[in-house]
Short mmCIF file of C-alpha atoms in Angstrom, two decimals:
data_model
loop_
_atom_site.label_atom_id
_atom_site.label_comp_id
_atom_site.label_asym_id
_atom_site.label_seq_id
_atom_site.Cartn_x
_atom_site.Cartn_y
_atom_site.Cartn_z
CA MET A 1491 7.69 3.21 -25.24
CA LYS A 1492 7.80 -0.22 -23.59
CA LEU A 1493 7.92 -0.98 -19.89
CA ASN A 1494 11.08 -2.66 -18.63
CA THR A 1495 9.16 -5.49 -16.95
CA LYS A 1496 12.26 -7.29 -15.69
CA GLN A 1497 13.62 -4.18 -13.98
CA THR A 1498 10.21 -3.38 -12.50
CA PHE A 1499 9.98 -6.91 -11.09
CA PHE A 1500 13.32 -6.55 -9.33
CA ILE A 1501 12.38 -3.08 -8.03
CA GLY A 1502 9.24 -4.71 -6.62
CA LEU A 1503 11.34 -7.02 -4.44
CA ALA A 1504 11.75 -4.21 -1.90
CA PHE A 1505 7.99 -3.70 -1.72
CA MET A 1506 7.48 -7.47 -1.53
CA SER A 1507 9.72 -7.69 1.55
CA ILE A 1508 7.95 -4.71 3.15
CA CYS A 1509 4.51 -6.26 2.63
CA ALA A 1510 5.75 -9.61 3.96
CA PHE A 1511 6.85 -7.90 7.17
CA TRP A 1512 3.56 -6.02 7.63
CA GLN A 1513 1.60 -9.23 7.12
CA LEU A 1514 3.70 -10.85 9.85
CA TYR A 1515 3.25 -7.79 12.05
CA ASP A 1516 -0.55 -7.75 11.70
CA GLN A 1517 -0.89 -11.49 12.25
CA MET A 1518 1.63 -12.22 14.98
CA ILE A 1519 2.25 -9.14 17.16
CA PRO A 1520 -1.32 -8.96 18.57
CA LEU A 1521 -1.18 -12.71 19.21
CA MET A 1522 2.14 -12.41 21.03
CA LEU A 1523 0.92 -9.47 23.11
CA GLU A 1524 -2.19 -11.40 24.13
CA GLN A 1525 -0.81 -14.91 24.65
CA THR A 1526 2.70 -14.17 25.90
CA PHE A 1527 2.12 -10.98 27.88
CA GLN A 1528 -1.63 -11.33 28.64
CA LEU A 1529 -2.40 -7.74 27.64
CA ASN A 1530 -6.00 -6.65 27.23
CA ALA A 1531 -7.55 -5.61 23.91
CA THR A 1532 -7.26 -1.88 24.66
CA LEU A 1533 -3.53 -2.00 25.32
CA ILE A 1534 -2.98 -4.21 22.28
CA GLY A 1535 -4.89 -1.68 20.17
CA VAL A 1536 -2.75 1.18 21.48
CA ILE A 1537 0.50 -0.69 20.71
CA MET A 1538 -0.72 -1.75 17.27
CA SER A 1539 -1.45 1.89 16.39
CA PHE A 1540 2.25 2.84 16.79
CA ASP A 1541 3.07 2.02 13.16
CA ASN A 1542 0.36 4.29 11.73
CA ILE A 1543 1.32 7.13 14.07
CA LEU A 1544 5.01 6.83 13.14
CA ALA A 1545 4.07 6.70 9.46
CA LEU A 1546 2.36 10.10 9.59
CA PHE A 1547 5.62 11.99 10.00
CA MET A 1548 8.33 9.45 9.09
CA LEU A 1549 7.12 8.60 5.59
CA PRO A 1550 7.10 12.22 4.30
CA LEU A 1551 10.35 12.96 6.17
CA PHE A 1552 12.36 10.07 4.73
CA GLY A 1553 10.74 10.45 1.33
CA THR A 1554 11.91 14.07 1.21
CA LEU A 1555 15.37 13.17 2.54
CA SER A 1556 15.80 10.59 -0.21
CA ASP A 1557 14.93 13.29 -2.79
CA LYS A 1558 17.77 15.48 -1.57
CA ILE A 1559 20.71 13.10 -1.27
CA ASP A 1560 22.90 11.89 -4.13
CA THR A 1561 25.27 8.99 -3.43
CA ARG A 1562 27.28 6.51 -5.47
CA LEU A 1563 24.41 4.03 -4.99
CA GLY A 1564 21.74 6.57 -5.92
CA ARG A 1565 19.07 8.37 -3.92
CA ARG A 1566 16.79 5.56 -2.74
CA THR A 1567 19.13 2.55 -2.52
CA PRO A 1568 21.06 3.68 0.61
CA PHE A 1569 17.78 4.01 2.55
CA ILE A 1570 16.55 0.62 1.33
CA LEU A 1571 19.85 -1.07 2.23
CA ILE A 1572 20.38 0.50 5.67
CA GLY A 1573 16.68 0.36 6.57
CA THR A 1574 16.41 -3.34 5.74
CA LEU A 1575 19.57 -4.24 7.66
CA LEU A 1576 18.37 -2.38 10.77
CA ALA A 1577 14.85 -3.79 10.48
CA VAL A 1578 16.17 -7.35 10.23
CA LEU A 1579 18.46 -6.83 13.23
CA PHE A 1580 15.74 -5.38 15.44
CA MET A 1581 12.95 -7.75 14.38
CA ILE A 1582 14.99 -10.77 15.49
CA MET A 1583 14.98 -9.24 18.98
CA ILE A 1584 11.14 -9.35 19.12
CA PRO A 1585 10.77 -13.15 19.56
CA ILE A 1586 13.84 -13.20 21.82
CA ALA A 1587 12.07 -10.68 24.08
CA ALA A 1588 8.91 -12.82 23.94
CA ASN A 1589 10.87 -15.91 24.96
CA MET A 1590 12.33 -13.92 27.87
CA LYS A 1591 8.81 -12.67 28.72
CA SER A 1592 10.23 -9.16 29.02
CA ILE A 1593 7.54 -6.68 27.99
CA GLY A 1594 9.97 -3.74 28.22
CA PHE A 1595 12.51 -5.39 25.89
CA PHE A 1596 9.64 -6.42 23.58
CA ILE A 1597 8.27 -2.88 23.25
CA ILE A 1598 11.76 -1.43 22.64
CA ALA A 1599 12.54 -4.06 19.99
CA LEU A 1600 9.15 -3.49 18.34
CA ALA A 1601 9.55 0.30 18.34
CA LEU A 1602 13.04 0.11 16.81
CA THR A 1603 11.78 -2.32 14.16
CA LEU A 1604 8.90 -0.03 13.23
CA ILE A 1605 11.20 2.99 12.98
CA ALA A 1606 13.59 1.04 10.73
CA MET A 1607 10.72 -0.15 8.50
CA GLN A 1608 9.21 3.33 8.14
CA SER A 1609 12.63 4.82 7.32
CA TYR A 1610 12.83 3.12 3.93
CA ARG A 1611 9.21 2.56 2.91
CA SER A 1612 8.82 5.83 0.96
CA PRO A 1613 12.26 5.58 -0.73
CA ALA A 1614 11.53 1.96 -1.72
CA VAL A 1615 8.17 2.90 -3.28
CA ALA A 1616 9.62 6.04 -4.94
CA LEU A 1617 12.29 3.98 -6.73
CA MET A 1618 9.73 2.71 -9.25
CA PRO A 1619 8.54 6.11 -10.55
CA ASP A 1620 12.18 7.31 -10.56
CA LEU A 1621 13.07 4.65 -13.12
CA THR A 1622 9.78 4.44 -15.04
CA PRO A 1623 8.42 6.76 -17.76
CA LYS A 1624 5.34 8.60 -16.51
CA SER A 1625 3.18 7.14 -19.28
CA LEU A 1626 3.91 3.62 -17.96
CA LEU A 1627 3.45 4.22 -14.22
CA SER A 1628 0.14 2.36 -13.94
CA LYS A 1629 1.52 -0.74 -15.68
CA ALA A 1630 4.57 -0.66 -13.43
CA ASN A 1631 2.49 -0.08 -10.30
CA ALA A 1632 0.36 -3.10 -11.18
CA ILE A 1633 3.52 -5.24 -11.03
CA ILE A 1634 4.59 -3.59 -7.76
CA ASN A 1635 1.17 -4.29 -6.20
CA LEU A 1636 1.36 -7.90 -7.39
CA MET A 1637 4.78 -8.24 -5.75
CA GLY A 1638 3.32 -6.84 -2.54
CA ALA A 1639 0.53 -9.42 -2.64
CA ILE A 1640 3.09 -12.19 -3.13
CA GLY A 1641 5.01 -10.88 -0.10
CA GLY A 1642 1.87 -11.09 2.02
CA MET A 1643 1.21 -14.64 0.88
CA VAL A 1644 4.81 -15.66 1.60
CA ALA A 1645 4.43 -14.43 5.18
CA LEU A 1646 1.16 -16.30 5.62
CA ILE A 1647 2.74 -19.52 4.31
CA LEU A 1648 5.65 -19.13 6.74
CA ILE A 1649 3.23 -18.59 9.62
CA SER A 1650 1.23 -21.69 8.72
CA LEU A 1651 4.39 -23.82 8.47
CA LEU A 1652 6.41 -22.48 11.39
CA VAL A 1653 3.73 -21.67 13.97
CA PRO A 1654 1.71 -24.86 14.43
CA GLU A 1655 -0.97 -25.03 17.10
CA GLY A 1656 0.46 -24.65 20.61
CA VAL A 1657 3.91 -23.38 19.57
CA VAL A 1658 5.10 -20.37 21.56
CA ASN A 1659 8.65 -20.00 20.17
CA TYR A 1660 8.34 -17.54 17.30
CA LEU A 1661 12.09 -17.17 16.65
CA PRO A 1662 12.24 -19.58 13.65
CA LEU A 1663 9.41 -17.63 11.97
CA PHE A 1664 11.09 -14.24 12.42
CA ILE A 1665 14.51 -15.58 11.33
CA SER A 1666 12.96 -17.09 8.18
CA LEU A 1667 11.22 -13.85 7.23
CA ALA A 1668 14.37 -11.85 7.98
CA ALA A 1669 16.31 -14.15 5.61
CA ILE A 1670 13.72 -13.58 2.86
CA MET A 1671 13.90 -9.82 3.37
CA LEU A 1672 17.70 -9.86 3.15
CA ALA A 1673 17.64 -12.09 0.07
CA SER A 1674 15.08 -9.85 -1.65
CA VAL A 1675 17.02 -6.65 -1.07
CA THR A 1676 20.34 -8.32 -2.00
CA LEU A 1677 18.82 -9.42 -5.33
CA LEU A 1678 17.50 -5.88 -5.84
CA LEU A 1679 20.98 -4.41 -5.24
CA ILE A 1680 22.57 -6.89 -7.66
CA THR A 1681 20.06 -6.44 -10.47
CA VAL A 1682 19.05 -2.76 -10.25
CA LYS A 1683 21.89 -0.25 -10.37
CA GLU A 1684 19.88 2.82 -9.44
CA LYS A 1685 22.43 5.41 -10.52
CA LYS A 1686 22.92 3.86 -13.95
CA ALA A 1687 19.20 3.20 -14.46
CA ALA A 1688 18.33 6.77 -13.43
CA LEU A 1689 20.78 8.20 -15.95
CA LYS A 1690 19.22 6.03 -18.67
CA SER A 1691 15.74 7.17 -17.62
CA ILE A 1692 16.82 10.82 -17.86
CA LYS A 1693 18.32 10.21 -21.31
CA ASP A 1694 15.27 8.31 -22.57
CA GLU A 1695 12.76 10.91 -21.40
CA SER A 1696 14.95 14.02 -21.79
CA ILE A 1697 14.20 15.03 -18.19
CA ILE A 1698 16.22 16.39 -15.32
CA HIS A 1699 15.55 15.36 -11.72
CA GLU A 1700 14.95 18.85 -10.37
CA HIS A 1701 12.59 20.44 -7.87
CA LYS A 1702 9.96 22.64 -9.51
CA LYS A 1703 7.20 24.66 -7.92
CA MET A 1704 3.84 23.00 -8.52
CA PRO A 1705 1.43 25.18 -10.57
CA LYS A 1706 -1.74 26.28 -8.79
CA ASP A 1707 -4.11 24.25 -10.98
CA VAL A 1708 -2.03 21.09 -10.47
CA LYS A 1709 -1.89 21.77 -6.72
CA ARG A 1710 -5.69 22.01 -6.68
CA SER A 1711 -5.98 18.64 -8.43
CA LEU A 1712 -3.51 17.11 -5.97
CA PHE A 1713 -5.52 18.50 -3.04
CA PHE A 1714 -8.72 16.83 -4.27
CA LEU A 1715 -6.90 13.61 -5.15
CA LEU A 1716 -5.38 13.32 -1.67
CA PHE A 1717 -8.79 13.77 -0.04
CA SER A 1718 -10.23 11.19 -2.44
CA ILE A 1719 -7.49 8.80 -1.32
CA ALA A 1720 -8.37 9.45 2.32
CA PHE A 1721 -12.10 8.88 1.72
CA TRP A 1722 -11.78 5.59 -0.18
CA PHE A 1723 -9.31 4.28 2.39
CA MET A 1724 -11.76 5.24 5.13
CA GLY A 1725 -14.51 3.25 3.45
CA TYR A 1726 -12.43 0.18 2.58
CA ASN A 1727 -10.52 0.01 5.88
CA ALA A 1728 -13.72 0.37 7.91
CA VAL A 1729 -15.04 -2.81 6.29
CA THR A 1730 -11.79 -4.81 6.55
CA THR A 1731 -11.36 -3.81 10.20
CA ALA A 1732 -14.89 -4.56 11.41
CA PHE A 1733 -16.11 -7.24 9.01
CA SER A 1734 -15.39 -10.28 11.22
CA ARG A 1735 -17.47 -8.67 13.99
CA TYR A 1736 -20.16 -7.66 11.47
CA ALA A 1737 -20.45 -11.25 10.19
CA ALA A 1738 -20.85 -12.51 13.75
CA ALA A 1739 -23.41 -9.86 14.75
CA ILE A 1740 -25.56 -9.70 11.59
CA TRP A 1741 -25.09 -13.11 9.93
CA ASP A 1742 -24.29 -15.17 13.03
CA LYS A 1743 -21.19 -16.50 11.26
CA GLY A 1744 -17.77 -17.21 12.71
CA ALA A 1745 -14.33 -15.96 11.75
CA GLY A 1746 -13.94 -18.63 9.06
CA SER A 1747 -16.76 -17.24 6.90
CA SER A 1748 -15.60 -13.63 7.17
CA ALA A 1749 -11.99 -14.64 6.46
CA THR A 1750 -13.11 -16.56 3.35
CA LEU A 1751 -14.92 -13.52 1.96
CA MET A 1752 -11.93 -11.25 2.63
CA LEU A 1753 -9.66 -13.85 1.00
CA ILE A 1754 -11.87 -13.81 -2.10
CA ALA A 1755 -11.60 -10.02 -2.26
CA THR A 1756 -7.80 -10.20 -1.89
CA ALA A 1757 -7.49 -12.97 -4.49
CA ALA A 1758 -9.67 -11.07 -6.96
CA ALA A 1759 -7.53 -7.94 -6.49
CA THR A 1760 -4.32 -9.93 -6.97
CA ILE A 1761 -5.57 -11.52 -10.20
CA ALA A 1762 -6.82 -8.15 -11.45
CA TYR A 1763 -3.63 -6.12 -10.93
CA LEU A 1764 -1.92 -6.85 -14.26
CA PRO A 1765 -5.04 -6.67 -16.47
CA ILE A 1766 -5.97 -3.36 -14.83
CA GLY A 1767 -2.48 -2.04 -15.56
CA GLN A 1768 -3.05 -2.86 -19.23
CA LEU A 1769 -6.54 -1.33 -19.25
CA SER A 1770 -5.23 1.82 -17.57
CA ALA A 1771 -2.73 2.31 -20.39
CA ARG A 1772 -5.62 2.08 -22.86
CA PHE A 1773 -8.38 4.03 -21.13
CA GLY A 1774 -6.43 6.31 -18.78
CA ARG A 1775 -5.91 6.35 -15.02
CA LYS A 1776 -8.81 8.63 -14.19
CA ARG A 1777 -11.41 6.49 -15.96
CA MET A 1778 -10.14 3.33 -14.29
CA ILE A 1779 -10.27 4.96 -10.84
CA GLN A 1780 -13.80 6.21 -11.57
CA PHE A 1781 -14.74 2.66 -12.56
CA GLY A 1782 -13.14 1.38 -9.36
CA ILE A 1783 -14.96 3.88 -7.12
CA ILE A 1784 -18.34 3.11 -8.72
CA LEU A 1785 -17.78 -0.66 -8.42
CA LEU A 1786 -16.57 -0.26 -4.82
CA GLY A 1787 -19.65 1.80 -3.94
CA PHE A 1788 -21.90 -0.81 -5.56
CA GLY A 1789 -20.14 -3.54 -3.55
CA PHE A 1790 -20.64 -1.72 -0.26
CA LEU A 1791 -24.25 -0.85 -1.07
CA ALA A 1792 -25.04 -4.45 -2.04
CA GLY A 1793 -23.09 -5.88 0.91
CA GLY A 1794 -25.33 -4.07 3.36
CA LEU A 1795 -28.48 -5.65 1.87
CA PHE A 1796 -27.66 -9.20 2.94
CA THR A 1797 -29.38 -10.25 6.15
CA GLU A 1798 -27.59 -13.62 6.05
CA LEU A 1799 -24.60 -15.08 4.24
CA SER A 1800 -25.57 -15.76 0.62
CA PRO A 1801 -23.57 -17.32 -2.25
CA LEU A 1802 -24.04 -13.98 -4.03
CA ALA A 1803 -21.92 -12.34 -1.31
CA TYR A 1804 -18.86 -14.12 -2.70
CA LEU A 1805 -19.41 -12.41 -6.07
CA ILE A 1806 -19.93 -9.05 -4.37
CA PHE A 1807 -16.65 -9.37 -2.47
CA ALA A 1808 -14.84 -10.36 -5.67
CA CYS A 1809 -16.16 -7.10 -7.18
CA VAL A 1810 -14.86 -5.20 -4.14
CA GLY A 1811 -11.40 -6.72 -4.69
CA ILE A 1812 -11.38 -5.80 -8.39
CA ALA A 1813 -12.56 -2.28 -7.56
CA TRP A 1814 -9.83 -1.84 -4.95
CA ALA A 1815 -7.19 -3.04 -7.42
CA SER A 1816 -8.43 -0.58 -10.05
CA ILE A 1817 -8.12 2.28 -7.56
CA ASN A 1818 -4.79 1.21 -6.07
CA VAL A 1819 -3.00 0.59 -9.35
CA ASN A 1820 -3.71 4.13 -10.53
CA SER A 1821 -3.94 6.44 -7.49
CA TYR A 1822 -0.26 6.50 -6.51
CA PRO A 1823 0.88 7.01 -10.15
CA MET A 1824 -1.50 9.98 -10.40
CA VAL A 1825 0.10 11.57 -7.32
CA VAL A 1826 3.70 11.22 -8.51
CA ALA A 1827 2.75 12.19 -12.08
CA MET A 1828 1.82 15.63 -10.71
CA ALA A 1829 5.15 16.00 -8.90
CA SER A 1830 8.38 17.14 -10.49
CA GLU A 1831 10.92 14.36 -10.93
CA GLY A 1832 13.00 15.71 -8.05
CA ASP A 1833 10.14 15.46 -5.54
CA THR A 1834 8.96 11.89 -6.04
CA GLY A 1835 9.99 10.80 -2.53
CA LYS A 1836 8.29 13.79 -0.92
CA TYR A 1837 4.96 13.16 -2.64
CA THR A 1838 5.22 9.42 -2.01
CA GLY A 1839 5.36 10.31 1.68
CA ILE A 1840 2.40 12.67 1.34
CA TYR A 1841 0.39 9.92 -0.39
CA TYR A 1842 1.04 7.61 2.56
CA THR A 1843 0.28 10.36 5.08
CA PHE A 1844 -3.27 10.69 3.75
CA SER A 1845 -3.86 6.94 3.39
CA MET A 1846 -2.45 6.24 6.88
CA SER A 1847 -4.41 9.11 8.46
CA ALA A 1848 -7.58 7.62 7.03
CA GLN A 1849 -6.73 4.24 8.56
CA ILE A 1850 -6.23 5.87 11.96
CA ILE A 1851 -9.46 7.89 11.81
CA THR A 1852 -11.88 5.38 10.30
CA PRO A 1853 -11.88 2.64 12.99
CA ILE A 1854 -12.74 5.33 15.55
CA LEU A 1855 -15.36 7.10 13.41
CA SER A 1856 -17.01 3.94 12.07
CA GLY A 1857 -16.89 2.48 15.61
CA PHE A 1858 -18.82 5.52 16.85
CA PHE A 1859 -21.63 4.94 14.34
CA ILE A 1860 -21.66 1.20 15.06
CA ASP A 1861 -22.02 1.92 18.78
CA LEU A 1862 -24.74 4.47 18.04
CA ILE A 1863 -26.77 2.54 15.45
CA GLY A 1864 -25.47 -1.03 15.43
CA TYR A 1865 -23.42 -3.06 12.95
CA GLU A 1866 -26.05 -2.22 10.30
CA ALA A 1867 -24.21 1.12 10.01
CA LEU A 1868 -20.99 -0.42 8.67
CA PHE A 1869 -21.78 -0.75 4.96
CA PRO A 1870 -23.74 2.54 4.71
CA TYR A 1871 -20.75 4.27 6.36
CA ALA A 1872 -18.39 2.70 3.81
CA PHE A 1873 -20.73 3.65 0.93
CA ILE A 1874 -20.92 7.30 2.07
CA CYS A 1875 -17.10 7.46 2.27
CA THR A 1876 -16.91 6.08 -1.28
CA LEU A 1877 -19.49 8.60 -2.47
CA LEU A 1878 -17.41 11.43 -0.97
CA ALA A 1879 -14.34 10.01 -2.71
CA PHE A 1880 -16.18 10.06 -6.04
CA MET A 1881 -17.29 13.66 -5.53
CA THR A 1882 -13.78 14.92 -4.69
CA PHE A 1883 -12.18 12.81 -7.43
CA MET A 1884 -14.39 14.49 -10.06
CA LYS A 1885 -12.45 17.68 -9.28
CA VAL A 1886 -9.11 16.06 -10.23
CA ALA A 1887 -7.93 17.33 -13.62
CA HIS A 1888 -4.24 16.34 -13.65
CA GLY A 1889 -2.08 13.26 -13.19
CA ASP A 1890 -3.76 11.21 -15.90
CA GLU A 1891 -1.87 9.79 -18.84
CA LYS A 1892 -4.50 9.93 -21.56
CA PRO A 1893 -3.97 7.41 -24.35
CA SER A 1894 -3.43 8.96 -27.73
CA ALA A 1895 -3.17 7.38 -31.15
CA LYS A 1896 0.02 7.88 -33.16
CA LYS A 1897 -0.48 9.87 -36.30
CA GLY A 1898 1.42 10.33 -39.49
CA ILE A 1899 5.18 10.33 -39.24
CA GLU A 1900 5.08 9.57 -35.45
CA VAL A 1901 4.33 5.93 -36.28
CA PHE A 1902 7.46 5.59 -38.42
CA GLU A 1903 9.59 7.50 -35.89
CA GLU A 1904 8.55 5.08 -33.16
CA ALA A 1905 9.19 2.09 -35.41
CA ASP A 1906 12.74 3.32 -36.12
CA ALA A 1907 13.51 3.94 -32.41
#
């Protein structure tokens, strides 16, 4: 069975637009809060945590809702369409509020934007496994992750072009990104007819999108997988959140050096997505995640040994990026592979609940150890989290798509298909 690469690319447009928005959000909202409204770091941190808090209950809720509806456009498309339109409308209000210097209007516009974005994130992500055979989920997810990386880069390019030094009017930037989001989702609606594609998927795989009770042994595997997801996100996010401060405290280096290392990790992950998708089809999802966890642990262990910035650190961070790609490409497919076809949205939401919870907990927990011991605690903390992820992941026995050689008449049957 061959992956419909073209269809997967167009499905990925929704995820691309989502990632473009979050890149803009992470880069610009703290800056606007600080420079326009002169808020302190604590208040900025509280406001910036809204999205993760909303995600904890909104992603499972809207994922489950999209499982249960059935419209002329399909199950996921209505959420993607309405969510994008609302998000675009509300996000344009954010720079208008900044220009007016109205903090109340700004917070309302930001809150409405975040609610709109969270309302269609799970349905947008669940669309891929809905229309993809389970044996090809890792290959498809590699393309989706690549599209997400492109979305992030698009946002960064827009920021660099439309927000030169000293500019305080952010409206052109937000309008430009809103136009890209609308164009992406419009192209998705034109090219991917969810209802028709879902019917073809059902016919090709002889499946019915129904809700089935998860067997106890599969539920046990899912339990350990979700905790593994939480642990490796705790380790990775601790480093990405605190690394600029670590580089300043331990290496006496500025933001430029830390940003370069993180860029190398991101670039390595982006380059690795598609090859890892191919390798996962050959060796299986579980083996590739195990490889990723081991390489990630090695990267964190080695990273903590440098007392100053060394050229070898660039190689270590490239390994971290490849490791993270190997984990990311395969972890979400393993979750939805355990779910019945009628519950993809629900388990997509659960996946994000655990990953988001980890990203809420780890800055606080890692910050505690940094305050207690010093920045030397950062990489050991990340390594211990990765070790815990490896231990829990060893208990996962389902969700893999083990490669198997065709034998006898199966070869000729596939050739005639």
